PDB file of C-alpha atoms in Angstrom:
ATOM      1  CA  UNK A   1       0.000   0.000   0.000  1.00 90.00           C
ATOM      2  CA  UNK A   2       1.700   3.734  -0.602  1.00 96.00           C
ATOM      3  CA  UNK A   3       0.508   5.888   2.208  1.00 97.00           C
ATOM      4  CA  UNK A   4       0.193   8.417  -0.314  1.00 96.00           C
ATOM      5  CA  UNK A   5      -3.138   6.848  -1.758  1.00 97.00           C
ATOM      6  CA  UNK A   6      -4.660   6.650   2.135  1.00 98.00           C
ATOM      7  CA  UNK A   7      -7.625   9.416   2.244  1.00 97.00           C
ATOM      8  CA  UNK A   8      -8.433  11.567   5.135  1.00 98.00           C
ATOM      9  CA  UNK A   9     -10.736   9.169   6.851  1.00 98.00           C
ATOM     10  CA  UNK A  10      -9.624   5.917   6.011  1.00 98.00           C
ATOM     11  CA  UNK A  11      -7.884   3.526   7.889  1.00 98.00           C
ATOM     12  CA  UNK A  12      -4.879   1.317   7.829  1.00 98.00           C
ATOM     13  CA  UNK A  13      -5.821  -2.373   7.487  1.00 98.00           C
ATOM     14  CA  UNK A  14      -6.702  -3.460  10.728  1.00 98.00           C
ATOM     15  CA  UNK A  15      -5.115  -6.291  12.912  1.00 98.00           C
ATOM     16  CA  UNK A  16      -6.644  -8.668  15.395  1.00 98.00           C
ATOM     17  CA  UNK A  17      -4.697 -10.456  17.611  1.00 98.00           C
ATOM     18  CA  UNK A  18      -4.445 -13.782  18.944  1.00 98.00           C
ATOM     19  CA  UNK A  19      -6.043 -13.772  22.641  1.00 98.00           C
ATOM     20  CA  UNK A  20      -3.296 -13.009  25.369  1.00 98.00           C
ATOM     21  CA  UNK A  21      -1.088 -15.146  26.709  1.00 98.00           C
ATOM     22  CA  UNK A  22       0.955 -15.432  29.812  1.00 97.00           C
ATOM     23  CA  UNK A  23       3.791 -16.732  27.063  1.00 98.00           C
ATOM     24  CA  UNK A  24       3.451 -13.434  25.488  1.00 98.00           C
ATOM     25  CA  UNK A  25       3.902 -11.453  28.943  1.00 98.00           C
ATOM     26  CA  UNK A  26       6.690 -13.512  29.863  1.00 98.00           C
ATOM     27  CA  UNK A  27       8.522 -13.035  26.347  1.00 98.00           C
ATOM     28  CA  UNK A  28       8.066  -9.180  26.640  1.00 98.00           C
ATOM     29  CA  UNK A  29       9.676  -9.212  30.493  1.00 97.00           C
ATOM     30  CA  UNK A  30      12.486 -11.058  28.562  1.00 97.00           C
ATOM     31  CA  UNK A  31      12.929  -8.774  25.893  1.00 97.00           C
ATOM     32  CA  UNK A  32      11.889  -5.317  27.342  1.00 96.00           C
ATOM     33  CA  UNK A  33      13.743  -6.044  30.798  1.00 94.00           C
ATOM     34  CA  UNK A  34      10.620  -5.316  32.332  1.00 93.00           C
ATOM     35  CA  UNK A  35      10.343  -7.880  35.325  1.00 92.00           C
ATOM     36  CA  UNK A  36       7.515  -6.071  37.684  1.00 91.00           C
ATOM     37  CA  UNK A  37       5.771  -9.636  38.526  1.00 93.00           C
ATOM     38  CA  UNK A  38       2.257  -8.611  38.141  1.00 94.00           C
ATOM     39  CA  UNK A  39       2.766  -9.415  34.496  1.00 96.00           C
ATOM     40  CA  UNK A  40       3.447 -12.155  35.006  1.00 96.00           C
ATOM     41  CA  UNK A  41       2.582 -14.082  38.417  1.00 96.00           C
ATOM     42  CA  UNK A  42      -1.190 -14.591  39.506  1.00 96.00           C
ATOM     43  CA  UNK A  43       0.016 -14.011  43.342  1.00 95.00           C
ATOM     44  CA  UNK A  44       1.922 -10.858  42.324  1.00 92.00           C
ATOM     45  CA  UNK A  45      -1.040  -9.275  40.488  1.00 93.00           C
ATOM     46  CA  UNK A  46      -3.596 -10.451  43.267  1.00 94.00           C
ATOM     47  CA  UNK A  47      -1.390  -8.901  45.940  1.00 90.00           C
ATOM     48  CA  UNK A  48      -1.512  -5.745  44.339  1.00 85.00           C
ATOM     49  CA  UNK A  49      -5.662  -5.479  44.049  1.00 88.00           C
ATOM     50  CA  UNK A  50      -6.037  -7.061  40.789  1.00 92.00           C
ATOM     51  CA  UNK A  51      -7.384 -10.175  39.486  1.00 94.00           C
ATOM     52  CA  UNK A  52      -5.032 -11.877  37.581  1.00 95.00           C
ATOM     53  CA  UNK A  53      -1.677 -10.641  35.731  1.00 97.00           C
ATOM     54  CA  UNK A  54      -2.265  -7.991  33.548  1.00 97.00           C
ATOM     55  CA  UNK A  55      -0.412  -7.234  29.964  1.00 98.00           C
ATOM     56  CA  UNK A  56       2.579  -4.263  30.045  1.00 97.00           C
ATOM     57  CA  UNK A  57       1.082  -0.935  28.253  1.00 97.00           C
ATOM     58  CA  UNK A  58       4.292  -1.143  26.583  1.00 98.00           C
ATOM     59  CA  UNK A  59       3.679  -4.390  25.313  1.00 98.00           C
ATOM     60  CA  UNK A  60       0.088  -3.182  23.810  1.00 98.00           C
ATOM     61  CA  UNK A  61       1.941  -0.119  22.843  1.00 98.00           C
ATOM     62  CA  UNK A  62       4.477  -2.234  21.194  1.00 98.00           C
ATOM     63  CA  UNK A  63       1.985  -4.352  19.121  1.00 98.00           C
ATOM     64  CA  UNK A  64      -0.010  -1.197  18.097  1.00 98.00           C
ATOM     65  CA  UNK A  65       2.714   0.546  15.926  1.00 98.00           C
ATOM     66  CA  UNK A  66       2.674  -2.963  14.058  1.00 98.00           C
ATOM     67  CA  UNK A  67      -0.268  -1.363  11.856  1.00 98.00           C
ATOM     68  CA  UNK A  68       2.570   1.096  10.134  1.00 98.00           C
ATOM     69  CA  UNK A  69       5.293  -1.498   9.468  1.00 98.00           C
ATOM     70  CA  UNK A  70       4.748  -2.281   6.019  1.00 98.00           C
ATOM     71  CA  UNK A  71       5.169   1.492   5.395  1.00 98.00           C
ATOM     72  CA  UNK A  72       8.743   1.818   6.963  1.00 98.00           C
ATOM     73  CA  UNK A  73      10.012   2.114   3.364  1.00 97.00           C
ATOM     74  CA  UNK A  74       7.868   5.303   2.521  1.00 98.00           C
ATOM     75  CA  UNK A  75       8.655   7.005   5.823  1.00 98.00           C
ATOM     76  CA  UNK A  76       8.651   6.445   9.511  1.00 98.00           C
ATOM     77  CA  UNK A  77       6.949   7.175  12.648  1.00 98.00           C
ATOM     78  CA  UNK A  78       8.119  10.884  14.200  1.00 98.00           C
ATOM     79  CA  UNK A  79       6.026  10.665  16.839  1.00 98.00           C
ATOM     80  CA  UNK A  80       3.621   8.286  18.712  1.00 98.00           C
ATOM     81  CA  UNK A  81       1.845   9.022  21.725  1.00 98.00           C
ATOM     82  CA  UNK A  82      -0.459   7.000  23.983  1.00 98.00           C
ATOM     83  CA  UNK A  83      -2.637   6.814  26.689  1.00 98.00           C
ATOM     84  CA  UNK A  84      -2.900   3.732  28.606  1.00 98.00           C
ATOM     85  CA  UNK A  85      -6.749   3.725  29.383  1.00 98.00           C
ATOM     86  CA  UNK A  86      -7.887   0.075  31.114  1.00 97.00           C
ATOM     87  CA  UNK A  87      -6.034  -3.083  31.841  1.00 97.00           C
ATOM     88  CA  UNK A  88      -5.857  -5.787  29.126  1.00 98.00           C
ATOM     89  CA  UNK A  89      -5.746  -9.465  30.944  1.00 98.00           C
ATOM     90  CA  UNK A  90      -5.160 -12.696  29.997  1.00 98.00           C
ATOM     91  CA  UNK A  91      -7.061 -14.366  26.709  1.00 98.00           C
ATOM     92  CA  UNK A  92      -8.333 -10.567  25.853  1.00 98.00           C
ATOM     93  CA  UNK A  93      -8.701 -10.292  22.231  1.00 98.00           C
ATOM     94  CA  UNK A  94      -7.201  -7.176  21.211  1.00 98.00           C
ATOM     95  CA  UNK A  95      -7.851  -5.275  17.645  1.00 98.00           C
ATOM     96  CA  UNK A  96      -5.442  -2.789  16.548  1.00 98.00           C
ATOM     97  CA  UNK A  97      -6.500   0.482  14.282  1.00 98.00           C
ATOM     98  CA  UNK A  98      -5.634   3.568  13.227  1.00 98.00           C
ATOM     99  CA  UNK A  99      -7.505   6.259  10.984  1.00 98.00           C
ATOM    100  CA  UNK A 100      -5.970   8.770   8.805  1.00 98.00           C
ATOM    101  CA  UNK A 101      -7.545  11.916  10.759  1.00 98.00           C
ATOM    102  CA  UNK A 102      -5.451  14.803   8.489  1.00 98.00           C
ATOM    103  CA  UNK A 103      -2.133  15.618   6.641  1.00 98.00           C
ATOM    104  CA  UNK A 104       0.076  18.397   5.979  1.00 97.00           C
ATOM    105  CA  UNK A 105       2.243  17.978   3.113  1.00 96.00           C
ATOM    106  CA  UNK A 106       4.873  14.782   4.059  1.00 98.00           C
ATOM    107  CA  UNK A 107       3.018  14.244   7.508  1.00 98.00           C
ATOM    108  CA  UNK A 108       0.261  12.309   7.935  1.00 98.00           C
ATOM    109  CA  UNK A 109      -1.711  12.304  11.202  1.00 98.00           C
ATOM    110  CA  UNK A 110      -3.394   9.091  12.476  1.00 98.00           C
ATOM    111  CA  UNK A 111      -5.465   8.419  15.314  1.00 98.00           C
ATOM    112  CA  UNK A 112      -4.951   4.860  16.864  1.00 98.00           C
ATOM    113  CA  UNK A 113      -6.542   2.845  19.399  1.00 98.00           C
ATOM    114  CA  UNK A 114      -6.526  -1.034  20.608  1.00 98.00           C
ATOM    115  CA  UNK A 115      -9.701  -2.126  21.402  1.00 98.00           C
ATOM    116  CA  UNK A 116     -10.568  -5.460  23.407  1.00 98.00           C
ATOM    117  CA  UNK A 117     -13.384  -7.832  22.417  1.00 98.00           C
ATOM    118  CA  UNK A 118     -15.906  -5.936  23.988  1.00 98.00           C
ATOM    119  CA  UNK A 119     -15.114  -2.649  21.889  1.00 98.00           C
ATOM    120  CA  UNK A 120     -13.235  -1.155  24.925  1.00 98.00           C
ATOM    121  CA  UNK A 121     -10.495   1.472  24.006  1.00 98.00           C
ATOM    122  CA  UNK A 122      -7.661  -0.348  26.235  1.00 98.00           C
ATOM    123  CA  UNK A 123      -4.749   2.567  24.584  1.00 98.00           C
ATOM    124  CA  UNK A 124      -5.575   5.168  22.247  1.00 98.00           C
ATOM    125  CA  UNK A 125      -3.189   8.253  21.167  1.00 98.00           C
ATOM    126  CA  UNK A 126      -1.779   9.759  18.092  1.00 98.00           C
ATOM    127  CA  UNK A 127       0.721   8.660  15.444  1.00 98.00           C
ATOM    128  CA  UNK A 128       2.458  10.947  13.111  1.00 98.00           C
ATOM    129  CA  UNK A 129       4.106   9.598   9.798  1.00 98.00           C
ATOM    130  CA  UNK A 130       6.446  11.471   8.387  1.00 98.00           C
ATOM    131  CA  UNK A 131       6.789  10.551   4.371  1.00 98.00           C
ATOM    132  CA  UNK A 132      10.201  10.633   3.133  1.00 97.00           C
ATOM    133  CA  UNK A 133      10.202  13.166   0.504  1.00 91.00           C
TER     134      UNK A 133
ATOM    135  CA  UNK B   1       9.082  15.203  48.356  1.00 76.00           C
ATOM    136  CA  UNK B   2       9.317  13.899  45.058  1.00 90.00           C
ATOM    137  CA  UNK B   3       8.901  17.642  44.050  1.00 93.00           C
ATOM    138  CA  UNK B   4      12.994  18.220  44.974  1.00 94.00           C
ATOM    139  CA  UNK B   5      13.825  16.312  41.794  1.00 96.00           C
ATOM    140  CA  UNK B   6      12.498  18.223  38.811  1.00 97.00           C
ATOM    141  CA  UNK B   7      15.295  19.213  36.800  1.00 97.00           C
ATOM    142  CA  UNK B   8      17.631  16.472  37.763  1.00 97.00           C
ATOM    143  CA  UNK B   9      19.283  14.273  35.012  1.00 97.00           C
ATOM    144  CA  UNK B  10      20.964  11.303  35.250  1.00 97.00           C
ATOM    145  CA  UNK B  11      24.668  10.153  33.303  1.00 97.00           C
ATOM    146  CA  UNK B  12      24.969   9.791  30.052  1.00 97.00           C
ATOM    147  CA  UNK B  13      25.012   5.763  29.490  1.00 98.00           C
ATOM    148  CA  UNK B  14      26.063   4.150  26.080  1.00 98.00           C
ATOM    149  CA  UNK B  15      23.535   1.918  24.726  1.00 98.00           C
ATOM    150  CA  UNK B  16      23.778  -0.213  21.139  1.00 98.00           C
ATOM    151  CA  UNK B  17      21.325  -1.126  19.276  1.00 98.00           C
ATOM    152  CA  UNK B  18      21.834  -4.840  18.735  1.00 98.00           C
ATOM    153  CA  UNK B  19      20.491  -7.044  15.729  1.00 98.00           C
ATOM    154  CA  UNK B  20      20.017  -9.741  18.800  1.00 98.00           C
ATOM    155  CA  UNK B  21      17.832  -7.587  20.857  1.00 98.00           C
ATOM    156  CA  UNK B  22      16.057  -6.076  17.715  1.00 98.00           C
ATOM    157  CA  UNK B  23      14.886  -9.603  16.965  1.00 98.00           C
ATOM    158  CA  UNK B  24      13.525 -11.196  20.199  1.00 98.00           C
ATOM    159  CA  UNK B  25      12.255  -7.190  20.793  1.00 98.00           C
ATOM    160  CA  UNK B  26       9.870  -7.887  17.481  1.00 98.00           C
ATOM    161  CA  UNK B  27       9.176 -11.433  18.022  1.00 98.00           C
ATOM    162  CA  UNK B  28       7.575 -10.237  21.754  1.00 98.00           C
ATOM    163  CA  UNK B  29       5.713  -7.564  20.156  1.00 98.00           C
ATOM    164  CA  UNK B  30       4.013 -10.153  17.011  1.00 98.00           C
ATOM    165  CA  UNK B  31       5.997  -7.736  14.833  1.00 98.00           C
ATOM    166  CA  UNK B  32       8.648 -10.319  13.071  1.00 97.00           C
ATOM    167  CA  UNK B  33       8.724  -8.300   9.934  1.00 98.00           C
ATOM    168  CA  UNK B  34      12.249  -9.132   8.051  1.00 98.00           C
ATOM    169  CA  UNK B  35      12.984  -5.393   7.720  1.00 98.00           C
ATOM    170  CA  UNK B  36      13.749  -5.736  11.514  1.00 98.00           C
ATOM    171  CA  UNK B  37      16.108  -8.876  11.401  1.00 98.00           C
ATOM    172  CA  UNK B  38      16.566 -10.358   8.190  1.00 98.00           C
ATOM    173  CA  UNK B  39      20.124  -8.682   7.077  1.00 97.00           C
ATOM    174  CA  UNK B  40      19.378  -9.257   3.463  1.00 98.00           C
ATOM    175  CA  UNK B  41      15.716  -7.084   3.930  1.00 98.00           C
ATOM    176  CA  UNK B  42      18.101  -4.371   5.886  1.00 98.00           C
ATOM    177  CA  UNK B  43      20.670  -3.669   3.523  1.00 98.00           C
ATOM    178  CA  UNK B  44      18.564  -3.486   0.320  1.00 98.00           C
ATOM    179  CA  UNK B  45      15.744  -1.075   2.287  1.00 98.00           C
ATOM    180  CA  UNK B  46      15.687   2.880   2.094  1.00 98.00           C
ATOM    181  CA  UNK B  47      17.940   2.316   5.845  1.00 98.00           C
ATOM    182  CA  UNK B  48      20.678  -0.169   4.528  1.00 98.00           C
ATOM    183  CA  UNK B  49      20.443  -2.081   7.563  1.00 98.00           C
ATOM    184  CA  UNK B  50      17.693  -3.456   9.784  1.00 98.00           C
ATOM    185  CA  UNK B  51      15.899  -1.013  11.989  1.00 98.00           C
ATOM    186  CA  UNK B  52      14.223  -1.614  15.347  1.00 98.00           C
ATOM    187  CA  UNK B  53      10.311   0.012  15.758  1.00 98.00           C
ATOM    188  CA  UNK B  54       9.403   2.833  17.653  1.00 98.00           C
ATOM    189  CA  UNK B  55       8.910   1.118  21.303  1.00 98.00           C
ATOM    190  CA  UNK B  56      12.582  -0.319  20.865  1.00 98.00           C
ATOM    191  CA  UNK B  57      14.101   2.102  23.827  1.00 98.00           C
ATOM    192  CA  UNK B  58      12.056   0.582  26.419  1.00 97.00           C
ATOM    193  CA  UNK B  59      15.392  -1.551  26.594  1.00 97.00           C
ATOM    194  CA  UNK B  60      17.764   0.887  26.921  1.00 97.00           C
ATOM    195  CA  UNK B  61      19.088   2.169  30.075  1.00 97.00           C
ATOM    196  CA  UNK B  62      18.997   5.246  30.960  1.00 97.00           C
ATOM    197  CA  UNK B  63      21.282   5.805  34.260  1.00 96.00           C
ATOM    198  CA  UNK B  64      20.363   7.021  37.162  1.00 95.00           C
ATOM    199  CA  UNK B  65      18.915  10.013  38.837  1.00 94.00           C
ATOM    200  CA  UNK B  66      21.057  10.299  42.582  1.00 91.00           C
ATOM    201  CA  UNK B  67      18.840   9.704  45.291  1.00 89.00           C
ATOM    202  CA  UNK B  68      15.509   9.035  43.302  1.00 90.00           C
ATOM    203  CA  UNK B  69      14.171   5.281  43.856  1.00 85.00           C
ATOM    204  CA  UNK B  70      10.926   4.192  42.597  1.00 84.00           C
ATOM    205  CA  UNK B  71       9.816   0.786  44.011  1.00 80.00           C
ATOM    206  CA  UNK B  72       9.835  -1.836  41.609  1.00 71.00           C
ATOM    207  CA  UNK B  73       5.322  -2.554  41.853  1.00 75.00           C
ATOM    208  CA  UNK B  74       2.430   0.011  42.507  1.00 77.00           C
ATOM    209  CA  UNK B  75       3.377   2.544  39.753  1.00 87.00           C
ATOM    210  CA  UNK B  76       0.554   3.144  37.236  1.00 91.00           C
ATOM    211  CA  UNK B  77       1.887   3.974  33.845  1.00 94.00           C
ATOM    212  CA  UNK B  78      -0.140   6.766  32.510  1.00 96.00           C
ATOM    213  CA  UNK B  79       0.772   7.847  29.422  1.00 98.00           C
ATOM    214  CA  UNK B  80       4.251   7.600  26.996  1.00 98.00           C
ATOM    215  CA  UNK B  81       4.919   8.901  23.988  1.00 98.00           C
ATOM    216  CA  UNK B  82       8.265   8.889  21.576  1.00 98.00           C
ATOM    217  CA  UNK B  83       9.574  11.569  18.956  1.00 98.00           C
ATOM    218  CA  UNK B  84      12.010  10.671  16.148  1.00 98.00           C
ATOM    219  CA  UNK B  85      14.159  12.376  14.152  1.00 98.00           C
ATOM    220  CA  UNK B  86      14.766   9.195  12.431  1.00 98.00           C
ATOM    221  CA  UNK B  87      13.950   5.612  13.404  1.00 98.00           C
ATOM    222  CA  UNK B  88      16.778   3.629  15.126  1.00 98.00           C
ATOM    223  CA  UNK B  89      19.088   1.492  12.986  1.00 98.00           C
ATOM    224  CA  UNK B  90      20.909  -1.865  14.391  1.00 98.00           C
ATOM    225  CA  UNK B  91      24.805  -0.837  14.989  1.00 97.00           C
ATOM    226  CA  UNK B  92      23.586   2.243  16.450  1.00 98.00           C
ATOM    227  CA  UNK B  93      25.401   3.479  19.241  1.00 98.00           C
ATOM    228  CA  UNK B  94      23.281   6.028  21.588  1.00 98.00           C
ATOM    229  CA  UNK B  95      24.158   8.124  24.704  1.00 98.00           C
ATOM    230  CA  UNK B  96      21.061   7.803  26.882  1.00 98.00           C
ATOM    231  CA  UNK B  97      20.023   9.673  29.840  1.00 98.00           C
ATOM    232  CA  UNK B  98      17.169  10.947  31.629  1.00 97.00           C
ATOM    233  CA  UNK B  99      15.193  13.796  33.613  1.00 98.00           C
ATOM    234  CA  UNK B 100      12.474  14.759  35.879  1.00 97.00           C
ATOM    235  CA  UNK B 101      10.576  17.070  34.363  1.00 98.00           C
ATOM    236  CA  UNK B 102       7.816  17.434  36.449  1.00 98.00           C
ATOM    237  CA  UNK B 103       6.266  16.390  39.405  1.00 97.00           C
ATOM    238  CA  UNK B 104       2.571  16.991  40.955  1.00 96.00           C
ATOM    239  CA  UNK B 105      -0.311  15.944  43.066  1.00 94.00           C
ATOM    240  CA  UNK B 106      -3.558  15.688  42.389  1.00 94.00           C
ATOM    241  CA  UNK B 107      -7.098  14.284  44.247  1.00 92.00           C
ATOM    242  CA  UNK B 108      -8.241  11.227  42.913  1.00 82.00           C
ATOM    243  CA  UNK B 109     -10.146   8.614  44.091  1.00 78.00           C
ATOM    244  CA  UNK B 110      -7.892   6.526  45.721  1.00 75.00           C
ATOM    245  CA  UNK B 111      -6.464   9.844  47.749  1.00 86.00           C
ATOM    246  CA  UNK B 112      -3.675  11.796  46.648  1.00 90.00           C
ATOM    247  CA  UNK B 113      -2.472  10.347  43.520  1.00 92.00           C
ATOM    248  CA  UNK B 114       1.211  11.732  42.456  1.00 93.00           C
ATOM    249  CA  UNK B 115       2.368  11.978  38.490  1.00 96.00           C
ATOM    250  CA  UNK B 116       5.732  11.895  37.677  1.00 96.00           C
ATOM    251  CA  UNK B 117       6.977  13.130  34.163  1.00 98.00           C
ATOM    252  CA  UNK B 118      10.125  11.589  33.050  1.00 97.00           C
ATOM    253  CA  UNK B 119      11.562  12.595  29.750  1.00 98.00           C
ATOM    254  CA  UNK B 120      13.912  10.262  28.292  1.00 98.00           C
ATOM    255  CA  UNK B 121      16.844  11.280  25.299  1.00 98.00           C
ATOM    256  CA  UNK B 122      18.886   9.528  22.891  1.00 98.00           C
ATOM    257  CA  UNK B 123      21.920  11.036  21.171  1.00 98.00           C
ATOM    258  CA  UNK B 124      23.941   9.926  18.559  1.00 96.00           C
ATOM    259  CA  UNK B 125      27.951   9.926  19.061  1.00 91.00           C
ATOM    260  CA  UNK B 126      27.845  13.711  17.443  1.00 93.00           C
ATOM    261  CA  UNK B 127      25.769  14.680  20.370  1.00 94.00           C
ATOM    262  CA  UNK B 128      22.322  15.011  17.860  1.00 97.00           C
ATOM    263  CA  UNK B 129      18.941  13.901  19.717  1.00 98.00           C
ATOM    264  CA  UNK B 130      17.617  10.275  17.784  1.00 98.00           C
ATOM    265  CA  UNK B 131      14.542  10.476  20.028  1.00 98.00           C
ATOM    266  CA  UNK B 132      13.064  11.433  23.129  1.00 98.00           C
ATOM    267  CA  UNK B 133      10.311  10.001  25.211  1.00 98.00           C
ATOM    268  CA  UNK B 134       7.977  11.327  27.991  1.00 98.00           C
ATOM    269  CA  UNK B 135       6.242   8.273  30.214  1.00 98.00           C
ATOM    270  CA  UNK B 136       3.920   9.826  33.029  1.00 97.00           C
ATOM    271  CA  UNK B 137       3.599   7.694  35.768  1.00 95.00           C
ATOM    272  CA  UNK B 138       1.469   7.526  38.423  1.00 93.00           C
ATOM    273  CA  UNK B 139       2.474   7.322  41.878  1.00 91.00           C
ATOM    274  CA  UNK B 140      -0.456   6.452  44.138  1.00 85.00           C
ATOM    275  CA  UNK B 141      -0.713   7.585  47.745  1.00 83.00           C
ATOM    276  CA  UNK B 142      -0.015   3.963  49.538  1.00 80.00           C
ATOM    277  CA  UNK B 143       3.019   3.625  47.301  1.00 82.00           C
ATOM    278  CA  UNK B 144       3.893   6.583  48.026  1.00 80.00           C
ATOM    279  CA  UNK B 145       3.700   6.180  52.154  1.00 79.00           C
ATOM    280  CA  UNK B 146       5.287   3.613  51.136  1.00 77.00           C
ATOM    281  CA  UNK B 147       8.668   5.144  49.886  1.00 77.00           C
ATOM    282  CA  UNK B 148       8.548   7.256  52.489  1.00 66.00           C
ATOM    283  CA  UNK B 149       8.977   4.834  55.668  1.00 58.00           C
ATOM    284  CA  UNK B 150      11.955   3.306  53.180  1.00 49.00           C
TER     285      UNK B 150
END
């Protein structure tokens, strides 16, 4: 796809994920360095007033900027912010978007969001793609 | 308390981007695309080398700030955000370091919740910023107790 031909309004294919795993926590503590335990032990997470272990925002955060990958040879991402908004727990089923909202010249300004299966905005923000000229 | 370090930076620590990390970074994120670790994709891209995606610093470290200790579970991570000038590219070497930038306390409903803004920076060996990232994180008022009696 050339990011050129996405109109205002339109959105980047869209992504669903495979339902959570504790695999997939314990991968991202390995790679990120994150170790806090209530990603990634029951006990942990319980101790600290939730019920069960709950996914790093940075690993949501980290799957969400997938969407813009296959564009990495038209441009890049300049900036890319995000609010963590509710907990995502084991076997959620995330879906990951993001919706041309405007663009000025080279830049291209997306809103982006992952949703759980119930339609729940678990991280939303802004991406800006900056086109290499 | 907290309060005492906005404007405080930590040392400048050397961190390299490396192909290793890139790969079992993307593999944790479902993002295994080859332009990340298949040297072949890398060298005949736009980069000429793999690159790593935009949440790649979270590895990085970042030094220290003198005296300022956040305990390890409790913290709340509010927001983050990342600015490029261009994305990272494996073989990078970057000069990392970090600052308070802010501190304050707000009522919430679980009492006095604190938010602490801490800007991150990445330079390349010529001293130019790669990036920069701003996580807020929120302290709440047990944890916070907490760090006092420590």
């Amino acid at each position: 796809m050339m990011i050129a031909d996405l109109e205002i309004g339109k959105s980047l294919p869209e992504i669903r994920l495979a339902p959570v795993s504790r695999i997939d926590l314990i991968k991202y503590a390995g790679a990120s360095g994150d170790y806090n335990p209530i990603h990634t032990i029951d006990e942990e997470a319980k101790k600290s007033g939730l019920p069960g272990v709950i996914a790093h925002g940075m690993w949501t955060m980290g799957n969400l900027s997938k969407l813009f990958t296959p564009l990495y040879e038209q441009g890049f991402i300049e900036d890319y912010q995000i609010r963590f908004k509710d907990m995502v727990f084991l076997n959620d089923i995330l879906t990951l978007k993001a919706v041309l909202s405007d663009r000025d010249n080279h830049r291209y300004f997306f809103k982006t969001a992952a949703l759980n299966q119930n339609g729940k905005e678990v991280i939303k923000g802004d991406i800006i793609f900056l086109q290499y000229a | 308390m907290l309060k005492e370090y906005i404007g405080l930076k930590s040392e400048k620590v050397l961190n390299r981007v490396e192909g290793r990390e890139v790969k079992k970074f993307v593999e944790a994120i479902g993002d295994p695309h080859p332009l990340f670790h298949d040297e072949k994709t890398g060298e005949e891209s736009i980069y000429q080398a793999n690159i790593a995606p935009p949440t790649f610093p979270a590895v990085f470290d970042y030094g220290e700030i003198d005296g300022l200790r956040l305990p390890d579970t409790g913290l709340i991570h509010g927001e983050q955000s990342f600015h490029y000038n261009r994305p990272l590219v494996v073989g990078d070497e970057i000069l990392c370091y970090t600052e308070v930038e802010d501190y304050y306390e707000r009522k919430g409903a679980s009492g006095l919740m604190g938010f602490l803004i801490l800007r991150r920076f990445g330079e390349d060996s010529i001293g130019q910023t790669v990036f920069s990232s701003k996580a807020i994180v929120i302290i709440t008022e047990t944890v916070r107790e907490e760090m006092i009696v420590r």
